[in-house]
Amino acid sequence: MSDQLVRVYVPATVPMLTRLREHGLPAAEAHAVTPALREWYAEGDEEELEYVAFTRAAQDALQLLREDPAAPRRRVVVSVDLPPAAVGRGDGELGSSYVLLDGPVPVRSVAALHVDGADAVDDVSAAVEVIAEALAGDPDAQFTVDSAEDHELEWYDPSELDLLLRAATS
């Protein structure tokens, strides 16, 4: 990654990926290592901070799935490298990794694609049903969400987009 680019983790769904090549990834919100996150997690190294931002994007993918009942029940996170001007400040709250994007993410900016494997579908489906309750503090719902988060997302090179789409929709 160039010093002139910012690594951003964009929550998505499989249907959003189907539009990536021709229209870019339609996203207004994402996660990144922000000054607020660095300040909150001062002892964390860069890798740990990136993992926090990535994990938050995966949780946001659950909310996107809740909004799209027809989408395959697999969390998607797209790692992208964007110029700093394309990444706006988020809420600025201490510990926040939230950032705003200035428009659709072009496919050329994609560094990697991350998608749940088939073994995660049942846990992700259950988490989608209770994500709002978990965010509101319900410990039982949080346990269900944690079960989905126990699954590591599979890594795909951007050149494997078509392969990923075939696997994720079968």
GROMACS .gro file of N, CA and C in nm:
model
  510
    1MET      N    1   0.084  -0.119   0.000
    1MET     CA    2   0.000   0.000   0.000
    1MET      C    3   0.088   0.124   0.000
    2SER      N    4   0.057   0.214  -0.086
    2SER     CA    5   0.132   0.338  -0.096
    2SER      C    6   0.102   0.427   0.024
    3ASP      N    7   0.201   0.512   0.059
    3ASP     CA    8   0.181   0.607   0.169
    3ASP      C    9   0.071   0.707   0.134
    4GLN      N   10   0.040   0.719   0.006
    4GLN     CA   11  -0.059   0.816  -0.037
    4GLN      C   12  -0.201   0.759  -0.034
    5LEU      N   13  -0.215   0.634   0.004
    5LEU     CA   14  -0.347   0.572   0.007
    5LEU      C   15  -0.386   0.532   0.148
    6VAL      N   16  -0.517   0.524   0.171
    6VAL     CA   17  -0.571   0.485   0.300
    6VAL      C   18  -0.640   0.350   0.282
    7ARG      N   19  -0.607   0.253   0.368
    7ARG     CA   20  -0.675   0.123   0.364
    7ARG      C   21  -0.809   0.139   0.435
    8VAL      N   22  -0.914   0.103   0.366
    8VAL     CA   23  -1.050   0.117   0.415
    8VAL      C   24  -1.120  -0.017   0.403
    9TYR      N   25  -1.202  -0.051   0.502
    9TYR     CA   26  -1.276  -0.176   0.504
    9TYR      C   27  -1.424  -0.144   0.484
   10VAL      N   28  -1.477  -0.189   0.371
   10VAL     CA   29  -1.613  -0.154   0.332
   10VAL      C   30  -1.705  -0.275   0.355
   11PRO      N   31  -1.807  -0.260   0.440
   11PRO     CA   32  -1.904  -0.368   0.457
   11PRO      C   33  -1.988  -0.380   0.330
   12ALA      N   34  -2.023  -0.503   0.295
   12ALA     CA   35  -2.099  -0.524   0.171
   12ALA      C   36  -2.179  -0.653   0.182
   13THR      N   37  -2.250  -0.682   0.073
   13THR     CA   38  -2.324  -0.807   0.057
   13THR      C   39  -2.285  -0.867  -0.077
   14VAL      N   40  -2.318  -0.993  -0.096
   14VAL     CA   41  -2.288  -1.057  -0.224
   14VAL      C   42  -2.353  -0.982  -0.341
   15PRO      N   43  -2.482  -0.942  -0.331
   15PRO     CA   44  -2.540  -0.866  -0.443
   15PRO      C   45  -2.464  -0.736  -0.473
   16MET      N   46  -2.410  -0.672  -0.372
   16MET     CA   47  -2.331  -0.551  -0.396
   16MET      C   48  -2.207  -0.584  -0.478
   17LEU      N   49  -2.148  -0.702  -0.454
   17LEU     CA   50  -2.029  -0.743  -0.529
   17LEU      C   51  -2.060  -0.766  -0.677
   18THR      N   52  -2.183  -0.808  -0.706
   18THR     CA   53  -2.218  -0.834  -0.846
   18THR      C   54  -2.213  -0.706  -0.930
   19ARG      N   55  -2.225  -0.591  -0.866
   19ARG     CA   56  -2.221  -0.462  -0.937
   19ARG      C   57  -2.083  -0.398  -0.935
   20LEU      N   58  -1.991  -0.458  -0.862
   20LEU     CA   59  -1.859  -0.397  -0.839
   20LEU      C   60  -1.784  -0.368  -0.969
   21ARG      N   61  -1.774  -0.466  -1.056
   21ARG     CA   62  -1.690  -0.450  -1.176
   21ARG      C   63  -1.739  -0.336  -1.266
   22GLU      N   64  -1.869  -0.324  -1.286
   22GLU     CA   65  -1.919  -0.225  -1.381
   22GLU      C   66  -1.957  -0.091  -1.319
   23HIS      N   67  -2.001  -0.093  -1.193
   23HIS     CA   68  -2.053   0.030  -1.133
   23HIS      C   69  -1.978   0.075  -1.008
   24GLY      N   70  -1.880  -0.004  -0.965
   24GLY     CA   71  -1.813   0.025  -0.840
   24GLY      C   72  -1.896  -0.026  -0.723
   25LEU      N   73  -1.838  -0.023  -0.607
   25LEU     CA   74  -1.906  -0.070  -0.487
   25LEU      C   75  -1.985   0.045  -0.427
   26PRO      N   76  -2.118   0.034  -0.425
   26PRO     CA   77  -2.198   0.145  -0.373
   26PRO      C   78  -2.189   0.149  -0.220
   27ALA      N   79  -2.109   0.240  -0.170
   27ALA     CA   80  -2.091   0.248  -0.024
   27ALA      C   81  -2.067   0.393   0.015
   28ALA      N   82  -2.132   0.433   0.122
   28ALA     CA   83  -2.113   0.568   0.176
   28ALA      C   84  -2.037   0.564   0.307
   29GLU      N   85  -2.040   0.447   0.374
   29GLU     CA   86  -1.979   0.434   0.506
   29GLU      C   87  -1.885   0.314   0.508
   30ALA      N   88  -1.779   0.326   0.586
   30ALA     CA   89  -1.680   0.217   0.596
   30ALA      C   90  -1.605   0.233   0.727
   31HIS      N   91  -1.500   0.155   0.741
   31HIS     CA   92  -1.415   0.162   0.860
   31HIS      C   93  -1.268   0.167   0.818
   32ALA      N   94  -1.189   0.236   0.899
   32ALA     CA   95  -1.046   0.249   0.874
   32ALA      C   96  -0.977   0.277   1.007
   33VAL      N   97  -0.846   0.273   1.005
   33VAL     CA   98  -0.771   0.313   1.124
   33VAL      C   99  -0.771   0.466   1.127
   34THR      N  100  -0.848   0.520   1.218
   34THR     CA  101  -0.865   0.665   1.229
   34THR      C  102  -0.782   0.718   1.347
   35PRO      N  103  -0.760   0.849   1.353
   35PRO     CA  104  -0.694   0.906   1.471
   35PRO      C  105  -0.769   0.872   1.600
   36ALA      N  106  -0.902   0.871   1.595
   36ALA     CA  107  -0.981   0.840   1.715
   36ALA      C  108  -0.959   0.695   1.759
   37LEU      N  109  -0.943   0.604   1.664
   37LEU     CA  110  -0.917   0.465   1.697
   37LEU      C  111  -0.776   0.450   1.755
   38ARG      N  112  -0.679   0.519   1.695
   38ARG     CA  113  -0.540   0.514   1.746
   38ARG      C  114  -0.532   0.565   1.890
   39GLU      N  115  -0.603   0.673   1.917
   39GLU     CA  116  -0.600   0.733   2.051
   39GLU      C  117  -0.663   0.639   2.153
   40TRP      N  118  -0.774   0.576   2.115
   40TRP     CA  119  -0.845   0.486   2.205
   40TRP      C  120  -0.765   0.361   2.235
   41TYR      N  121  -0.693   0.311   2.133
   41TYR     CA  122  -0.623   0.184   2.144
   41TYR      C  123  -0.473   0.209   2.131
   42ALA      N  124  -0.422   0.296   2.217
   42ALA     CA  125  -0.285   0.344   2.206
   42ALA      C  126  -0.180   0.233   2.210
   43GLU      N  127  -0.208   0.124   2.282
   43GLU     CA  128  -0.110   0.016   2.291
   43GLU      C  129  -0.113  -0.076   2.169
   44GLY      N  130  -0.215  -0.063   2.084
   44GLY     CA  131  -0.229  -0.151   1.969
   44GLY      C  132  -0.132  -0.118   1.857
   45ASP      N  133  -0.076  -0.223   1.797
   45ASP     CA  134   0.008  -0.198   1.680
   45ASP      C  135  -0.082  -0.185   1.557
   46GLU      N  136  -0.022  -0.155   1.444
   46GLU     CA  137  -0.099  -0.129   1.323
   46GLU      C  138  -0.188  -0.248   1.285
   47GLU      N  139  -0.134  -0.368   1.298
   47GLU     CA  140  -0.211  -0.488   1.264
   47GLU      C  141  -0.334  -0.504   1.353
   48GLU      N  142  -0.319  -0.478   1.481
   48GLU     CA  143  -0.433  -0.488   1.573
   48GLU      C  144  -0.540  -0.382   1.541
   49LEU      N  145  -0.496  -0.260   1.508
   49LEU     CA  146  -0.590  -0.154   1.474
   49LEU      C  147  -0.664  -0.188   1.345
   50GLU      N  148  -0.593  -0.243   1.247
   50GLU     CA  149  -0.657  -0.284   1.121
   50GLU      C  150  -0.760  -0.393   1.150
   51TYR      N  151  -0.729  -0.485   1.240
   51TYR     CA  152  -0.822  -0.593   1.272
   51TYR      C  153  -0.950  -0.539   1.336
   52VAL      N  154  -0.936  -0.439   1.422
   52VAL     CA  155  -1.053  -0.377   1.484
   52VAL      C  156  -1.143  -0.316   1.376
   53ALA      N  157  -1.083  -0.239   1.285
   53ALA     CA  158  -1.161  -0.175   1.178
   53ALA      C  159  -1.226  -0.281   1.089
   54PHE      N  160  -1.153  -0.386   1.056
   54PHE     CA  161  -1.205  -0.494   0.973
   54PHE      C  162  -1.324  -0.563   1.041
   55THR      N  163  -1.309  -0.593   1.170
   55THR     CA  164  -1.414  -0.660   1.246
   55THR      C  165  -1.541  -0.575   1.253
   56ARG      N  166  -1.524  -0.445   1.268
   56ARG     CA  167  -1.641  -0.356   1.272
   56ARG      C  168  -1.711  -0.353   1.136
   57ALA      N  169  -1.634  -0.359   1.028
   57ALA     CA  170  -1.695  -0.365   0.895
   57ALA      C  171  -1.773  -0.494   0.878
   58ALA      N  172  -1.720  -0.604   0.930
   58ALA     CA  173  -1.791  -0.733   0.922
   58ALA      C  174  -1.922  -0.726   1.000
   59GLN      N  175  -1.921  -0.658   1.115
   59GLN     CA  176  -2.045  -0.643   1.192
   59GLN      C  177  -2.145  -0.556   1.116
   60ASP      N  178  -2.097  -0.452   1.050
   60ASP     CA  179  -2.186  -0.368   0.970
   60ASP      C  180  -2.245  -0.447   0.853
   61ALA      N  181  -2.171  -0.546   0.803
   61ALA     CA  182  -2.223  -0.630   0.696
   61ALA      C  183  -2.347  -0.707   0.743
   62LEU      N  184  -2.351  -0.742   0.872
   62LEU     CA  185  -2.471  -0.807   0.926
   62LEU      C  186  -2.592  -0.716   0.912
   63GLN      N  187  -2.572  -0.588   0.938
   63GLN     CA  188  -2.684  -0.493   0.926
   63GLN      C  189  -2.728  -0.479   0.780
   64LEU      N  190  -2.633  -0.480   0.687
   64LEU     CA  191  -2.669  -0.475   0.546
   64LEU      C  192  -2.750  -0.598   0.506
   65LEU      N  193  -2.712  -0.713   0.560
   65LEU     CA  194  -2.786  -0.836   0.531
   65LEU      C  195  -2.928  -0.828   0.586
   66ARG      N  196  -2.942  -0.765   0.700
   66ARG     CA  197  -3.076  -0.749   0.759
   66ARG      C  198  -3.166  -0.665   0.668
   67GLU      N  199  -3.105  -0.568   0.599
   67GLU     CA  200  -3.179  -0.480   0.509
   67GLU      C  201  -3.210  -0.546   0.375
   68ASP      N  202  -3.141  -0.658   0.344
   68ASP     CA  203  -3.160  -0.726   0.216
   68ASP      C  204  -3.188  -0.874   0.239
   69PRO      N  205  -3.315  -0.908   0.267
   69PRO     CA  206  -3.350  -1.047   0.299
   69PRO      C  207  -3.318  -1.147   0.188
   70ALA      N  208  -3.304  -1.101   0.064
   70ALA     CA  209  -3.276  -1.192  -0.048
   70ALA      C  210  -3.127  -1.222  -0.064
   71ALA      N  211  -3.042  -1.146   0.002
   71ALA     CA  212  -2.897  -1.166  -0.013
   71ALA      C  213  -2.852  -1.296   0.054
   72PRO      N  214  -2.757  -1.367  -0.008
   72PRO     CA  215  -2.700  -1.484   0.059
   72PRO      C  216  -2.646  -1.444   0.197
   73ARG      N  217  -2.666  -1.528   0.294
   73ARG     CA  218  -2.630  -1.498   0.432
   73ARG      C  219  -2.480  -1.519   0.455
   74ARG      N  220  -2.403  -1.430   0.395
   74ARG     CA  221  -2.258  -1.430   0.409
   74ARG      C  222  -2.212  -1.285   0.426
   75ARG      N  223  -2.137  -1.261   0.532
   75ARG     CA  224  -2.081  -1.127   0.550
   75ARG      C  225  -1.975  -1.104   0.442
   76VAL      N  226  -1.966  -0.981   0.395
   76VAL     CA  227  -1.867  -0.944   0.296
   76VAL      C  228  -1.797  -0.817   0.346
   77VAL      N  229  -1.664  -0.818   0.339
   77VAL     CA  230  -1.586  -0.698   0.366
   77VAL      C  231  -1.491  -0.683   0.248
   78VAL      N  232  -1.488  -0.563   0.191
   78VAL     CA  233  -1.401  -0.534   0.079
   78VAL      C  234  -1.291  -0.441   0.128
   79SER      N  235  -1.166  -0.488   0.121
   79SER     CA  236  -1.052  -0.405   0.158
   79SER      C  237  -1.013  -0.322   0.037
   80VAL      N  238  -1.011  -0.191   0.055
   80VAL     CA  239  -0.980  -0.102  -0.057
   80VAL      C  240  -0.874  -0.001  -0.015
   81ASP      N  241  -0.799   0.045  -0.115
   81ASP     CA  242  -0.699   0.149  -0.093
   81ASP      C  243  -0.744   0.273  -0.169
   82LEU      N  244  -0.772   0.379  -0.093
   82LEU     CA  245  -0.828   0.501  -0.152
   82LEU      C  246  -0.740   0.621  -0.122
   83PRO      N  247  -0.745   0.722  -0.210
   83PRO     CA  248  -0.674   0.846  -0.179
   83PRO      C  249  -0.739   0.911  -0.057
   84PRO      N  250  -0.660   0.978   0.026
   84PRO     CA  251  -0.716   1.040   0.147
   84PRO      C  252  -0.834   1.133   0.119
   85ALA      N  253  -0.836   1.198   0.005
   85ALA     CA  254  -0.945   1.290  -0.028
   85ALA      C  255  -1.079   1.218  -0.046
   86ALA      N  256  -1.075   1.087  -0.073
   86ALA     CA  257  -1.198   1.010  -0.093
   86ALA      C  258  -1.256   0.958   0.039
   87VAL      N  259  -1.181   0.978   0.147
   87VAL     CA  260  -1.220   0.925   0.278
   87VAL      C  261  -1.246   1.042   0.372
   88GLY      N  262  -1.372   1.059   0.412
   88GLY     CA  263  -1.407   1.170   0.500
   88GLY      C  264  -1.409   1.128   0.645
   89ARG      N  265  -1.404   1.224   0.731
   89ARG     CA  266  -1.410   1.198   0.874
   89ARG      C  267  -1.544   1.138   0.912
   90GLY      N  268  -1.538   1.045   1.005
   90GLY     CA  269  -1.660   0.984   1.057
   90GLY      C  270  -1.713   1.066   1.172
   91ASP      N  271  -1.759   0.997   1.274
   91ASP     CA  272  -1.821   1.066   1.386
   91ASP      C  273  -1.721   1.129   1.483
   92GLY      N  274  -1.593   1.091   1.478
   92GLY     CA  275  -1.491   1.150   1.564
   92GLY      C  276  -1.496   1.104   1.708
   93GLU      N  277  -1.589   1.014   1.740
   93GLU     CA  278  -1.601   0.964   1.877
   93GLU      C  279  -1.476   0.881   1.913
   94LEU      N  280  -1.430   0.893   2.036
   94LEU     CA  281  -1.311   0.821   2.079
   94LEU      C  282  -1.328   0.671   2.052
   95GLY      N  283  -1.232   0.614   1.984
   95GLY     CA  284  -1.235   0.471   1.952
   95GLY      C  285  -1.304   0.438   1.822
   96SER      N  286  -1.362   0.536   1.757
   96SER     CA  287  -1.437   0.511   1.634
   96SER      C  288  -1.344   0.482   1.517
   97SER      N  289  -1.386   0.387   1.433
   97SER     CA  290  -1.316   0.358   1.308
   97SER      C  291  -1.402   0.400   1.188
   98TYR      N  292  -1.515   0.460   1.215
   98TYR     CA  293  -1.613   0.497   1.114
   98TYR      C  294  -1.561   0.609   1.025
   99VAL      N  295  -1.574   0.590   0.892
   99VAL     CA  296  -1.538   0.694   0.796
   99VAL      C  297  -1.647   0.703   0.689
  100LEU      N  298  -1.649   0.814   0.620
  100LEU     CA  299  -1.744   0.836   0.511
  100LEU      C  300  -1.668   0.831   0.378
  101LEU      N  301  -1.732   0.775   0.277
  101LEU     CA  302  -1.671   0.767   0.144
  101LEU      C  303  -1.741   0.866   0.052
  102ASP      N  304  -1.665   0.921  -0.042
  102ASP     CA  305  -1.723   1.026  -0.128
  102ASP      C  306  -1.797   0.972  -0.250
  103GLY      N  307  -1.807   0.841  -0.264
  103GLY     CA  308  -1.880   0.785  -0.377
  103GLY      C  309  -1.851   0.637  -0.391
  104PRO      N  310  -1.904   0.576  -0.496
  104PRO     CA  311  -1.880   0.434  -0.517
  104PRO      C  312  -1.730   0.404  -0.527
  105VAL      N  313  -1.691   0.289  -0.473
  105VAL     CA  314  -1.551   0.248  -0.475
  105VAL      C  315  -1.523   0.178  -0.609
  106PRO      N  316  -1.428   0.228  -0.687
  106PRO     CA  317  -1.398   0.163  -0.816
  106PRO      C  318  -1.327   0.029  -0.794
  107VAL      N  319  -1.351  -0.064  -0.884
  107VAL     CA  320  -1.294  -0.197  -0.873
  107VAL      C  321  -1.141  -0.191  -0.870
  108ARG      N  322  -1.081  -0.094  -0.936
  108ARG     CA  323  -0.934  -0.083  -0.938
  108ARG      C  324  -0.875  -0.052  -0.799
  109SER      N  325  -0.959  -0.004  -0.706
  109SER     CA  326  -0.912   0.028  -0.571
  109SER      C  327  -0.919  -0.091  -0.476
  110VAL      N  328  -0.979  -0.201  -0.521
  110VAL     CA  329  -0.997  -0.318  -0.434
  110VAL      C  330  -0.864  -0.390  -0.415
  111ALA      N  331  -0.827  -0.409  -0.289
  111ALA     CA  332  -0.705  -0.481  -0.255
  111ALA      C  333  -0.734  -0.628  -0.226
  112ALA      N  334  -0.850  -0.656  -0.166
  112ALA     CA  335  -0.889  -0.793  -0.133
  112ALA      C  336  -1.038  -0.799  -0.105
  113LEU      N  337  -1.091  -0.919  -0.123
  113LEU     CA  338  -1.233  -0.945  -0.094
  113LEU      C  339  -1.238  -1.050   0.016
  114HIS      N  340  -1.326  -1.030   0.112
  114HIS     CA  341  -1.339  -1.122   0.226
  114HIS      C  342  -1.486  -1.161   0.237
  115VAL      N  343  -1.511  -1.292   0.239
  115VAL     CA  344  -1.649  -1.342   0.241
  115VAL      C  345  -1.657  -1.463   0.332
  116ASP      N  346  -1.768  -1.475   0.403
  116ASP     CA  347  -1.791  -1.595   0.484
  116ASP      C  348  -1.796  -1.719   0.396
  117GLY      N  349  -1.744  -1.827   0.447
  117GLY     CA  350  -1.755  -1.956   0.381
  117GLY      C  351  -1.890  -2.018   0.409
  118ALA      N  352  -1.918  -2.128   0.341
  118ALA     CA  353  -2.047  -2.197   0.356
  118ALA      C  354  -2.072  -2.241   0.500
  119ASP      N  355  -1.965  -2.271   0.574
  119ASP     CA  356  -1.981  -2.319   0.712
  119ASP      C  357  -2.035  -2.211   0.806
  120ALA      N  358  -2.031  -2.086   0.765
  120ALA     CA  359  -2.077  -1.976   0.851
  120ALA      C  360  -2.222  -1.937   0.828
  121VAL      N  361  -2.284  -1.988   0.723
  121VAL     CA  362  -2.417  -1.940   0.682
  121VAL      C  363  -2.521  -1.950   0.794
  122ASP      N  364  -2.527  -2.062   0.865
  122ASP     CA  365  -2.628  -2.076   0.971
  122ASP      C  366  -2.606  -1.974   1.083
  123ASP      N  367  -2.480  -1.958   1.127
  123ASP     CA  368  -2.451  -1.863   1.234
  123ASP      C  369  -2.474  -1.718   1.188
  124VAL      N  370  -2.439  -1.688   1.065
  124VAL     CA  371  -2.461  -1.553   1.013
  124VAL      C  372  -2.611  -1.526   1.001
  125SER      N  373  -2.687  -1.624   0.954
  125SER     CA  374  -2.833  -1.608   0.944
  125SER      C  375  -2.894  -1.576   1.080
  126ALA      N  376  -2.850  -1.648   1.181
  126ALA     CA  377  -2.902  -1.624   1.317
  126ALA      C  378  -2.861  -1.485   1.367
  127ALA      N  379  -2.738  -1.445   1.339
  127ALA     CA  380  -2.690  -1.314   1.384
  127ALA      C  381  -2.765  -1.200   1.316
  128VAL      N  382  -2.797  -1.217   1.187
  128VAL     CA  383  -2.871  -1.114   1.115
  128VAL      C  384  -3.005  -1.087   1.183
  129GLU      N  385  -3.068  -1.191   1.233
  129GLU     CA  386  -3.199  -1.177   1.296
  129GLU      C  387  -3.194  -1.097   1.426
  130VAL      N  388  -3.079  -1.094   1.493
  130VAL     CA  389  -3.072  -1.030   1.625
  130VAL      C  390  -2.969  -0.917   1.634
  131ILE      N  391  -2.912  -0.874   1.521
  131ILE     CA  392  -2.806  -0.772   1.526
  131ILE      C  393  -2.855  -0.643   1.592
  132ALA      N  394  -2.976  -0.600   1.565
  132ALA     CA  395  -3.026  -0.476   1.626
  132ALA      C  396  -3.034  -0.489   1.777
  133GLU      N  397  -3.081  -0.603   1.825
  133GLU     CA  398  -3.090  -0.626   1.969
  133GLU      C  399  -2.950  -0.631   2.032
  134ALA      N  400  -2.856  -0.693   1.961
  134ALA     CA  401  -2.718  -0.700   2.013
  134ALA      C  402  -2.659  -0.560   2.027
  135LEU      N  403  -2.680  -0.476   1.926
  135LEU     CA  404  -2.628  -0.340   1.932
  135LEU      C  405  -2.695  -0.257   2.041
  136ALA      N  406  -2.817  -0.297   2.078
  136ALA     CA  407  -2.890  -0.228   2.185
  136ALA      C  408  -2.850  -0.281   2.324
  137GLY      N  409  -2.761  -0.382   2.328
  137GLY     CA  410  -2.711  -0.430   2.456
  137GLY      C  411  -2.767  -0.561   2.506
  138ASP      N  412  -2.848  -0.630   2.428
  138ASP     CA  413  -2.904  -0.759   2.470
  138ASP      C  414  -2.794  -0.864   2.472
  139PRO      N  415  -2.762  -0.922   2.591
  139PRO     CA  416  -2.650  -1.017   2.600
  139PRO      C  417  -2.675  -1.148   2.524
  140ASP      N  418  -2.800  -1.194   2.519
  140ASP     CA  419  -2.829  -1.317   2.444
  140ASP      C  420  -2.809  -1.294   2.295
  141ALA      N  421  -2.855  -1.181   2.247
  141ALA     CA  422  -2.837  -1.148   2.106
  141ALA      C  423  -2.688  -1.131   2.075
  142GLN      N  424  -2.613  -1.070   2.166
  142GLN     CA  425  -2.469  -1.052   2.145
  142GLN      C  426  -2.398  -1.187   2.136
  143PHE      N  427  -2.442  -1.284   2.216
  143PHE     CA  428  -2.386  -1.418   2.210
  143PHE      C  429  -2.406  -1.478   2.070
  144THR      N  430  -2.524  -1.458   2.013
  144THR     CA  431  -2.554  -1.507   1.879
  144THR      C  432  -2.465  -1.438   1.775
  145VAL      N  433  -2.448  -1.307   1.787
  145VAL     CA  434  -2.361  -1.233   1.695
  145VAL      C  435  -2.217  -1.280   1.710
  146ASP      N  436  -2.174  -1.303   1.833
  146ASP     CA  437  -2.037  -1.351   1.857
  146ASP      C  438  -2.014  -1.485   1.789
  147SER      N  439  -2.117  -1.569   1.785
  147SER     CA  440  -2.103  -1.699   1.718
  147SER      C  441  -2.072  -1.681   1.569
  148ALA      N  442  -2.133  -1.583   1.507
  148ALA     CA  443  -2.103  -1.553   1.366
  148ALA      C  444  -1.962  -1.497   1.354
  149GLU      N  445  -1.924  -1.412   1.450
  149GLU     CA  446  -1.792  -1.350   1.444
  149GLU      C  447  -1.679  -1.448   1.472
  150ASP      N  448  -1.713  -1.566   1.525
  150ASP     CA  449  -1.612  -1.670   1.544
  150ASP      C  450  -1.563  -1.726   1.411
  151HIS      N  451  -1.639  -1.704   1.305
  151HIS     CA  452  -1.598  -1.751   1.172
  151HIS      C  453  -1.507  -1.647   1.107
  152GLU      N  454  -1.391  -1.691   1.062
  152GLU     CA  455  -1.301  -1.602   0.988
  152GLU      C  456  -1.351  -1.591   0.845
  153LEU      N  457  -1.350  -1.472   0.792
  153LEU     CA  458  -1.389  -1.453   0.653
  153LEU      C  459  -1.279  -1.506   0.562
  154GLU      N  460  -1.319  -1.568   0.452
  154GLU     CA  461  -1.223  -1.620   0.355
  154GLU      C  462  -1.169  -1.503   0.272
  155TRP      N  463  -1.043  -1.515   0.231
  155TRP     CA  464  -0.975  -1.410   0.156
  155TRP      C  465  -0.974  -1.445   0.009
  156TYR      N  466  -1.005  -1.346  -0.075
  156TYR     CA  467  -1.000  -1.363  -0.220
  156TYR      C  468  -0.923  -1.246  -0.280
  157ASP      N  469  -0.842  -1.275  -0.380
  157ASP     CA  470  -0.777  -1.172  -0.459
  157ASP      C  471  -0.884  -1.108  -0.546
  158PRO      N  472  -0.872  -0.978  -0.576
  158PRO     CA  473  -0.973  -0.914  -0.661
  158PRO      C  474  -0.993  -0.986  -0.796
  159SER      N  475  -0.889  -1.050  -0.847
  159SER     CA  476  -0.901  -1.122  -0.975
  159SER      C  477  -0.991  -1.245  -0.963
  160GLU      N  478  -1.023  -1.284  -0.839
  160GLU     CA  479  -1.108  -1.401  -0.816
  160GLU      C  480  -1.255  -1.364  -0.793
  161LEU      N  481  -1.294  -1.243  -0.831
  161LEU     CA  482  -1.431  -1.196  -0.808
  161LEU      C  483  -1.536  -1.292  -0.866
  162ASP      N  484  -1.518  -1.335  -0.990
  162ASP     CA  485  -1.618  -1.423  -1.050
  162ASP      C  486  -1.623  -1.557  -0.978
  163LEU      N  487  -1.511  -1.612  -0.941
  163LEU     CA  488  -1.505  -1.736  -0.865
  163LEU      C  489  -1.578  -1.720  -0.731
  164LEU      N  490  -1.551  -1.612  -0.663
  164LEU     CA  491  -1.615  -1.583  -0.535
  164LEU      C  492  -1.766  -1.573  -0.551
  165LEU      N  493  -1.812  -1.503  -0.654
  165LEU     CA  494  -1.956  -1.488  -0.673
  165LEU      C  495  -2.022  -1.623  -0.701
  166ARG      N  496  -1.958  -1.708  -0.779
  166ARG     CA  497  -2.014  -1.840  -0.804
  166ARG      C  498  -2.023  -1.919  -0.674
  167ALA      N  499  -1.917  -1.915  -0.593
  167ALA     CA  500  -1.915  -1.990  -0.467
  167ALA      C  501  -2.016  -1.935  -0.367
  168ALA      N  502  -2.030  -1.805  -0.359
  168ALA     CA  503  -2.116  -1.744  -0.258
  168ALA      C  504  -2.264  -1.752  -0.292
  169THR      N  505  -2.296  -1.776  -0.416
  169THR     CA  506  -2.437  -1.784  -0.453
  169THR      C  507  -2.483  -1.927  -0.475
  170SER      N  508  -2.394  -2.022  -0.455
  170SER     CA  509  -2.435  -2.162  -0.474
  170SER      C  510  -2.480  -2.225  -0.344
   0.00000   0.00000   0.00000
